[in-house]
Short mmCIF file of C-alpha atoms in Angstrom, two decimals:
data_model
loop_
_atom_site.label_atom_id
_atom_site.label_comp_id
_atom_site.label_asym_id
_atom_site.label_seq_id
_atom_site.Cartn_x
_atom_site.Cartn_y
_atom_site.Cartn_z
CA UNK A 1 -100.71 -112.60 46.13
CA UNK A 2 -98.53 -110.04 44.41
CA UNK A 3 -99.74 -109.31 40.64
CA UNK A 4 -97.34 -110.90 38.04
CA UNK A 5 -96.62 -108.56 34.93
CA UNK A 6 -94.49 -109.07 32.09
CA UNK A 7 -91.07 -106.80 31.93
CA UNK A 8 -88.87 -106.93 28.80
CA UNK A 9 -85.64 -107.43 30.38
CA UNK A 10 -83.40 -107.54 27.22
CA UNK A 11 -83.61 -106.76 23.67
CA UNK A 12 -81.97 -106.82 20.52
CA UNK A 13 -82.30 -106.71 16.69
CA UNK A 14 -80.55 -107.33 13.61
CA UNK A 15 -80.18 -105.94 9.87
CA UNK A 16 -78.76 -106.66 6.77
CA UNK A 17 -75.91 -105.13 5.45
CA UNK A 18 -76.77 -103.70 2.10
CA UNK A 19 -77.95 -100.55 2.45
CA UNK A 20 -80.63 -99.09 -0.44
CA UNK A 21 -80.04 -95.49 -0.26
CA UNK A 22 -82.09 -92.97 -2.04
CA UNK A 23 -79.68 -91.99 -4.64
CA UNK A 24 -79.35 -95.73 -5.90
CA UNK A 25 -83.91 -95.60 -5.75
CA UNK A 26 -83.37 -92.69 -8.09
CA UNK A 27 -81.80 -95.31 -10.88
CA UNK A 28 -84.92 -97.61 -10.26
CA UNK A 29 -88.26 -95.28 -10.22
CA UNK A 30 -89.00 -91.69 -10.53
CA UNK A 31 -87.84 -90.15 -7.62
CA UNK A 32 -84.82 -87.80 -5.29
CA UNK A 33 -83.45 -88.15 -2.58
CA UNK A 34 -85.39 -84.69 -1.54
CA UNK A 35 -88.57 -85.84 -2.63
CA UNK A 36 -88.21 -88.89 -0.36
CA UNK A 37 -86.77 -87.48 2.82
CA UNK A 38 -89.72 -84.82 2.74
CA UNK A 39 -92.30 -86.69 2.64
CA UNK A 40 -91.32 -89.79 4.73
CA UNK A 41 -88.04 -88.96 6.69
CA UNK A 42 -86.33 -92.02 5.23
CA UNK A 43 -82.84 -91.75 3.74
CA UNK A 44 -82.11 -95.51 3.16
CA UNK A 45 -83.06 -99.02 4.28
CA UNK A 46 -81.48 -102.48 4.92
CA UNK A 47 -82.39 -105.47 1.83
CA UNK A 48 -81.77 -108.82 2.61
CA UNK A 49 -80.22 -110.48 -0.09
CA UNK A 50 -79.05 -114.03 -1.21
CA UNK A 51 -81.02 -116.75 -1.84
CA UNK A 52 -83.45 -118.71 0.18
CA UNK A 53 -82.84 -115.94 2.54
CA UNK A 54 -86.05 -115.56 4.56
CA UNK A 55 -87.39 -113.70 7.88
CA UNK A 56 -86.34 -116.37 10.11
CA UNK A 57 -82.81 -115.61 8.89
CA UNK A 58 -82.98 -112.22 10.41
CA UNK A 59 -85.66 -113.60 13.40
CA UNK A 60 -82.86 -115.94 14.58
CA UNK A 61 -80.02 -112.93 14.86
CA UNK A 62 -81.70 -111.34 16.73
CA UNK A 63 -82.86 -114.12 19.03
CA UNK A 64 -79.57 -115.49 18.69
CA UNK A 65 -78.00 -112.17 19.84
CA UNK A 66 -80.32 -111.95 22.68
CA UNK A 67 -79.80 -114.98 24.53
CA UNK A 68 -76.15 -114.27 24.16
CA UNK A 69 -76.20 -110.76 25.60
CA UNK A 70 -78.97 -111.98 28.50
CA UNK A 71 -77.02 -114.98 29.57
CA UNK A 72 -79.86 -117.25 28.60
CA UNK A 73 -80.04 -121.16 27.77
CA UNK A 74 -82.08 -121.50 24.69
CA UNK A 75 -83.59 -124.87 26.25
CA UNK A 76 -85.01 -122.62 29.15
CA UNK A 77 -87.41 -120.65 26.32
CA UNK A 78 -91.00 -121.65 27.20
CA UNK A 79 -92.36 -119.68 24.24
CA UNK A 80 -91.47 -117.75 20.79
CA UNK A 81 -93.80 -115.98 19.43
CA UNK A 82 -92.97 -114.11 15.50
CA UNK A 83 -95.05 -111.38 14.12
CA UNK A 84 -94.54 -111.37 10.47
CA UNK A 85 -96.22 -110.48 7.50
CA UNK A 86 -93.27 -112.13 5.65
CA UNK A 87 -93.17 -115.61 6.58
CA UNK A 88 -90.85 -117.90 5.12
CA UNK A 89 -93.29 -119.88 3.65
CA UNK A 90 -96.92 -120.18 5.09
CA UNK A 91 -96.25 -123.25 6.87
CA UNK A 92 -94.28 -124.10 9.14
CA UNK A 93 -94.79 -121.06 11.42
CA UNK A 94 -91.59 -118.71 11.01
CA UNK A 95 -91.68 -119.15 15.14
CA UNK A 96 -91.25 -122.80 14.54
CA UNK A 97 -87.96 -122.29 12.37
CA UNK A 98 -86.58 -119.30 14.52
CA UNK A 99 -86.70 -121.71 17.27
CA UNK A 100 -85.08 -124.67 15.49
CA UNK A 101 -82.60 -122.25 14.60
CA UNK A 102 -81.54 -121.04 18.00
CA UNK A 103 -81.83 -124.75 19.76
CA UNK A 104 -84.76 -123.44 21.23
CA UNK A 105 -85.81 -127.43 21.52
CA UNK A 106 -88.08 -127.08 24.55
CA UNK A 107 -90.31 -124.08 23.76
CA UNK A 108 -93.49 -123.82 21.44
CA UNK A 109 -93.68 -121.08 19.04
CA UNK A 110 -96.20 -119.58 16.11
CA UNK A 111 -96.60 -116.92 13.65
CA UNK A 112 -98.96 -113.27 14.41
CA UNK A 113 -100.09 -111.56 11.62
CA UNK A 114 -100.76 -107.78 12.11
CA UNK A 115 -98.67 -106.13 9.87
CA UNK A 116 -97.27 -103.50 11.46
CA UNK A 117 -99.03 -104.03 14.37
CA UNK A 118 -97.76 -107.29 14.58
CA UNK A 119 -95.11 -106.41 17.64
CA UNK A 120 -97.78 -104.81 19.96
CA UNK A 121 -100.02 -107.95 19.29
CA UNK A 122 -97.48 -110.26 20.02
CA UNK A 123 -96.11 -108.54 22.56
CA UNK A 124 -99.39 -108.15 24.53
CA UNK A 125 -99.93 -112.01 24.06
CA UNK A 126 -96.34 -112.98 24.96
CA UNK A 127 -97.28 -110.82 28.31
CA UNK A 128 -100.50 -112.85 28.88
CA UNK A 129 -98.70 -116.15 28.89
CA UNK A 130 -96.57 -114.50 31.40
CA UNK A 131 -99.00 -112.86 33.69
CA UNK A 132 -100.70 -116.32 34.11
CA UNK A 133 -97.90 -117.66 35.91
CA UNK A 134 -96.85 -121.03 33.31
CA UNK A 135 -94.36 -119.46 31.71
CA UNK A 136 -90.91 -118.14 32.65
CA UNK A 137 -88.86 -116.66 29.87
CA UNK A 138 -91.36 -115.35 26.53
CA UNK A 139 -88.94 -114.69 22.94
CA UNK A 140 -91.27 -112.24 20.87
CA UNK A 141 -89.85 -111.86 17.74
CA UNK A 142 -90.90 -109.24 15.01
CA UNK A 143 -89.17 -110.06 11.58
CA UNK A 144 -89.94 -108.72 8.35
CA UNK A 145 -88.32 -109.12 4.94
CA UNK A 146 -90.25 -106.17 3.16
CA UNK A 147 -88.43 -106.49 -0.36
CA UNK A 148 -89.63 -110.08 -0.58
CA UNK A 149 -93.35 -108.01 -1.31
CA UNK A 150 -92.34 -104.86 -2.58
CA UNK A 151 -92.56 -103.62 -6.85
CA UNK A 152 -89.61 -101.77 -7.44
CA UNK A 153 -91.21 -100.25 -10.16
CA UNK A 154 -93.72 -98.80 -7.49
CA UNK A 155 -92.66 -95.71 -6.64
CA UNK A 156 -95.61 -95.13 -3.39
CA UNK A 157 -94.41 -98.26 -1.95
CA UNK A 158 -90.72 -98.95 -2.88
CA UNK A 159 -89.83 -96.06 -0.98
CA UNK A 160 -91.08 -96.80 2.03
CA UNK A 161 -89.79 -100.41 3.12
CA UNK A 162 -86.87 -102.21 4.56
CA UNK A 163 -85.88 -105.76 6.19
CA UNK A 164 -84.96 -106.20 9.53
CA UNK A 165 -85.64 -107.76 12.90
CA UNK A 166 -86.26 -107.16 16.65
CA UNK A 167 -86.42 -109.66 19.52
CA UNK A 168 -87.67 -108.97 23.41
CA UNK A 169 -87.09 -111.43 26.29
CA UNK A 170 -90.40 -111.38 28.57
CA UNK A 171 -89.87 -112.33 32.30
CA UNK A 172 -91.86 -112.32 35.25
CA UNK A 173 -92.13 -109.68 37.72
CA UNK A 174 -93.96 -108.58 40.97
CA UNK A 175 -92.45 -104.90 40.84
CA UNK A 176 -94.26 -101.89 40.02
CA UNK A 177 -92.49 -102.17 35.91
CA UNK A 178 -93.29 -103.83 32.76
CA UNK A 179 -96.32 -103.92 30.74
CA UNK A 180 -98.64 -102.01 32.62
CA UNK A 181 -101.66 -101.21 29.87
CA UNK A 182 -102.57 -102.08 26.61
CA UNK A 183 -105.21 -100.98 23.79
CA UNK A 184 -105.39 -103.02 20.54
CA UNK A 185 -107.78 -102.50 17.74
CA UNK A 186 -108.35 -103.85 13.77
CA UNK A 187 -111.06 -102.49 11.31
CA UNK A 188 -111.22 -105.04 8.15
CA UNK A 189 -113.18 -102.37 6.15
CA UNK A 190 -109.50 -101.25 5.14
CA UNK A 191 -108.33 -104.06 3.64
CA UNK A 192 -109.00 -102.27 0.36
CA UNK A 193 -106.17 -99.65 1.31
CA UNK A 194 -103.23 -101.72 2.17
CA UNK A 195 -103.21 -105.11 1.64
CA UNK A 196 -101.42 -107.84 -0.78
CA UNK A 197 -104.05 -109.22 -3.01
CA UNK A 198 -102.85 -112.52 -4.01
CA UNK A 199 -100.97 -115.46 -2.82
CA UNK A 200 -103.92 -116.43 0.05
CA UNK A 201 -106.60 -119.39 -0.22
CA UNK A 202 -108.89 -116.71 -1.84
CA UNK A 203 -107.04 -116.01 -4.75
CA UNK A 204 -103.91 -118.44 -4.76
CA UNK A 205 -100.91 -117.66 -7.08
CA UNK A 206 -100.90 -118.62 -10.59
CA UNK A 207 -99.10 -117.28 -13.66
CA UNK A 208 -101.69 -114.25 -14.00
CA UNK A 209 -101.58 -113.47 -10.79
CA UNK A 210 -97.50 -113.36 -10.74
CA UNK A 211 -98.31 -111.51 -14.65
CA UNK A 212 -100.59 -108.82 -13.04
CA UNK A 213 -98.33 -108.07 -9.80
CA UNK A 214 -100.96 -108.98 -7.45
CA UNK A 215 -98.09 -110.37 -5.07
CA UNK A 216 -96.69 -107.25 -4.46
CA UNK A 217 -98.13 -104.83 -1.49
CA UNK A 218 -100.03 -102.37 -2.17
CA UNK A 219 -101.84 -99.05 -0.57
CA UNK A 220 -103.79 -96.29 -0.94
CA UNK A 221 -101.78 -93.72 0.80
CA UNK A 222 -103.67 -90.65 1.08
CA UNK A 223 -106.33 -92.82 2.82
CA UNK A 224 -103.80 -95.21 5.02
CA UNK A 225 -102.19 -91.91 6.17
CA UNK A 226 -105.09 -90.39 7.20
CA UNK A 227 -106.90 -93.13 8.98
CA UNK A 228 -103.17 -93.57 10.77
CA UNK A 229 -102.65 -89.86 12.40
CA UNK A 230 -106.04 -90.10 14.03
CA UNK A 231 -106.22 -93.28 15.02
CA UNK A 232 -102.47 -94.25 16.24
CA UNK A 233 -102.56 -90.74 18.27
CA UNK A 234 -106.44 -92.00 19.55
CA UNK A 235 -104.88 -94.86 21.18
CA UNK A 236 -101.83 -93.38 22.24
CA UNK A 237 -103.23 -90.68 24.16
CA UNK A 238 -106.57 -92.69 25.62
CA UNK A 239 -103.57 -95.37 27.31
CA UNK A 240 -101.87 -92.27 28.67
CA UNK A 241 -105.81 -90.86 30.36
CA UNK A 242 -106.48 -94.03 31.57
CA UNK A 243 -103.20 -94.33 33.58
CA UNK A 244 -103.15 -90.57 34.31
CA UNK A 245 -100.29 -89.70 32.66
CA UNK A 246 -99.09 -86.28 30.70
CA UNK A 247 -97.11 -85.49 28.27
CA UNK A 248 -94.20 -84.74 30.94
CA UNK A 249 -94.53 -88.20 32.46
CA UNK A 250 -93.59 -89.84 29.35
CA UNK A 251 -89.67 -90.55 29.00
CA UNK A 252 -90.22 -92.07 25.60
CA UNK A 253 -93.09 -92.57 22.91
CA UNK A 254 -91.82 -95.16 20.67
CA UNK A 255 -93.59 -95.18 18.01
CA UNK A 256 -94.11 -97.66 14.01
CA UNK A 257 -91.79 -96.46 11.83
CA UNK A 258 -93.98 -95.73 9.09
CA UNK A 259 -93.61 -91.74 8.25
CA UNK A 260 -92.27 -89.01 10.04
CA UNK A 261 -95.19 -86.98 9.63
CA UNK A 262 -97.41 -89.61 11.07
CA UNK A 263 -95.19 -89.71 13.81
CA UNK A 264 -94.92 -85.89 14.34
CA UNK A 265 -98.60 -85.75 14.59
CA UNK A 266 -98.97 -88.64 17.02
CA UNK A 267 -96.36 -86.62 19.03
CA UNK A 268 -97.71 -83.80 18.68
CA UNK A 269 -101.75 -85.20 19.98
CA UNK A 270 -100.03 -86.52 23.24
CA UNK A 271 -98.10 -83.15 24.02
CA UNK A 272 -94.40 -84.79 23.73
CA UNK A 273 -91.79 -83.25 22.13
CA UNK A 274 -89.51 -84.43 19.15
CA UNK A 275 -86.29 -85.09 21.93
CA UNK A 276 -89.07 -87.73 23.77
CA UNK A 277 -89.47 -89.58 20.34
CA UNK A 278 -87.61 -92.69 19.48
CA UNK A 279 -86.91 -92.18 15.66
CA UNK A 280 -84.70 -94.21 12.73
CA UNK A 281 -86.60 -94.22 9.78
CA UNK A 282 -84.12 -92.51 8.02
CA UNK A 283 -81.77 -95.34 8.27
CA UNK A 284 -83.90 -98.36 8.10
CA UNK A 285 -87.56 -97.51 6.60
CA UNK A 286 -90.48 -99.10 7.40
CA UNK A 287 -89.61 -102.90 8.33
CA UNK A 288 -92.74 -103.63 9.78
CA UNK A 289 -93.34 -105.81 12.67
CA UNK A 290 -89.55 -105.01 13.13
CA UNK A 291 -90.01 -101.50 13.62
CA UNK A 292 -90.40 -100.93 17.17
CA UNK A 293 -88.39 -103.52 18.59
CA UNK A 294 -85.31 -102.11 16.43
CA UNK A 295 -86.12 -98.90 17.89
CA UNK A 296 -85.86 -100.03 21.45
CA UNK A 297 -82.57 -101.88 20.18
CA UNK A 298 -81.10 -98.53 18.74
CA UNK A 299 -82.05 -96.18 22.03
CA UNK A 300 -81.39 -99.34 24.66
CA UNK A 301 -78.56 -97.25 26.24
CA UNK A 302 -80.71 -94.17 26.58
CA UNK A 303 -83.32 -95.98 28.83
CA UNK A 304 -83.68 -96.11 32.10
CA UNK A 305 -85.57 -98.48 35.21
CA UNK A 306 -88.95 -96.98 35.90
CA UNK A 307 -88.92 -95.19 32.33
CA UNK A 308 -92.53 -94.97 31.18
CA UNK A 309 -92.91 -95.53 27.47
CA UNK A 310 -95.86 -95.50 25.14
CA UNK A 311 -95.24 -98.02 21.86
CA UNK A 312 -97.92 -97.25 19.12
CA UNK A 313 -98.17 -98.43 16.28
CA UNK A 314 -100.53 -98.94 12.75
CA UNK A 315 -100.76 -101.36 10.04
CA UNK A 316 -102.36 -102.90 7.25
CA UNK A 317 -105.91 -104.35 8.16
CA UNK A 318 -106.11 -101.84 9.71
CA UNK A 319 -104.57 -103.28 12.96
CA UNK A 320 -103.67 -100.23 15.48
CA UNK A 321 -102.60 -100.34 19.26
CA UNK A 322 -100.68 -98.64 21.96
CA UNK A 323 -99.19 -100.58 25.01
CA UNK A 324 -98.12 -98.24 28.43
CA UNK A 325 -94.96 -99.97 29.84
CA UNK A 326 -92.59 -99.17 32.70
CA UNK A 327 -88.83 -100.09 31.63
CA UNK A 328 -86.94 -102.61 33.64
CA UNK A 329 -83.57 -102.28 33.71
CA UNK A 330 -80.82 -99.58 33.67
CA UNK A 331 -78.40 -99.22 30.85
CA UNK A 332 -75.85 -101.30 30.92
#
């Protein structure tokens, strides 16, 4: 029998339409707009705003959008899967209200949690459901509202983050494209570095938590950013040995959104050159499990069938990865 993979054959995302620029961060904490942009590449970021406005608000645009644009029936979804660190509450799953949402009434769904690994997790599983021949059509979903968890009295961290979403549609395929290779890793010695201290069953929220900011996120950046150039470029260039690839056999590295310099020197370790990278931080920040998805969204028309791509990414755990695909469809 020929070997079933998993090829994303559509994608879209979605974000909100205030934009935080720099200049209006300047009014809130100690900072410039130089300061910013030279440090992390980001000139502004999307904010969801409203109330009871949660991820699966932004989830279900861009699921929404994508069955639209890929001519899909929501009742022929076998499976959503959302990676979120954002949820809109901890139970139900976000999945589970994405897919209300979007009439997805015959598919199953739940919640990853990788932070900004989240994507590559659930996009590895989504492929695994795939591969095994049971399922059809796989949603993966990476939503994140970011200012829902972010001190905007913190200037390390309120920099950095915006809210958005990203959604793939997974399909089967016996061609020589889609997800070809995939390395995922975690290390929970860093949870001291970046991690949100309250609000779980170990220390659930009460007025001194709120009082002390403990549901806020925080990190340690020095030691985040160091422990993410090595090991996000680790990953990305032992998937490209493995599949003996170079640096000129890459079309695109598509890489978190975290910080430019982070992705510079993952760049840099797999010999591809700044017009191979997929970059816009500066417009949206750091939105998490959104990141690469909205990336993918943003280039779409760039990409081409048989494109091979390298997605890497590195979050809060720490939770790192790097997934070798082949693109499956010309630009539209």
């Amino acid at each position: 029998m020929d070997k079933i993979r998993a090829m994303i054959t559509g994608i879209q995302g979605y974000v909100p339409d205030y934009i935080l620029t720099n200049k209006e961060l300047e009014k809130l904490v100690e900072t410039n707009d130089e300061w910013i942009v030279s440090r992390t590449g980001i000139k502004e970021r999307r904010i969801l705003k409203g109330e009871d406005q949660g991820s699966s608000v932004m989830g279900a645009a861009a699921v929404k959008g994508l069955l639209e644009k890929t001519g899909t029936d929501p009742l022929d979804i076998d499976l959503i899967i959302c990676a979120t660190v954002t949820p809109d509450m901890p139970f139900p799953a976000t999945g589970n209200i994405i897919a209300d949402k979007v009439g997805a009434k015959n598919s199953y769904s739940f919640d990853v949690g990788a932070a900004c690994s989240g994507f590559l997790f659930a996009l590895n599983m989504g492929s695994q459901y795939i591969q095994t021949g049971t399922h059809k059509k796989v949603i993966v979903v990476g939503a994140d509202k970011m200012s829902s968890i972010v001190d905007y009295t913190d200037r390390t961290t309120c920099i950095l983050f915006g809210d958005g979403a990203g959604a793939v549609l997974l399909e089967p395929t016996t061609e020589d494209i889609g997800i070809m290779d995939t390395i995922l890793r975690s290390d929970g010695s860093g949870a001291p570095y970046l991690h949100m201290k309250a609000g779980g069953s170990a220390r659930p929220a009460t007025v001194d938590t709120v009082m002390a900011k403990e549901h806020f996120a925080y990190q340690e950046g020095s030691t985040v950013f160091k422990f993410a150039v090595t090991n996000m470029a680790d990953v990305s260039a032992k998937v490209m040995e493995r599949n003996g690839l170079q640096g000129e056999d890459i079309a695109w590295l598509v890489p978190h959104q975290a910080n430019k310099r982070i992705i510079d020197a993952t760049a840099n370790r797999m010999g591809i050159g700044p017009e191979k990278v997929m970059m816009n931080i500066e417009k949206y920040g750091n939105t998490t499990a959104a990141t690469i998805p909205l990336c993918l969204w943003d280039y779409e028309k760039q990409l081409k069938k048989g494109d091979n791509l390298i997605l890497a990414a590195f979050g809060g755990g720490f939770t790192w990865g790097a997934i070798y695909l082949k693109w499956a469809y010309d630009p539209k």
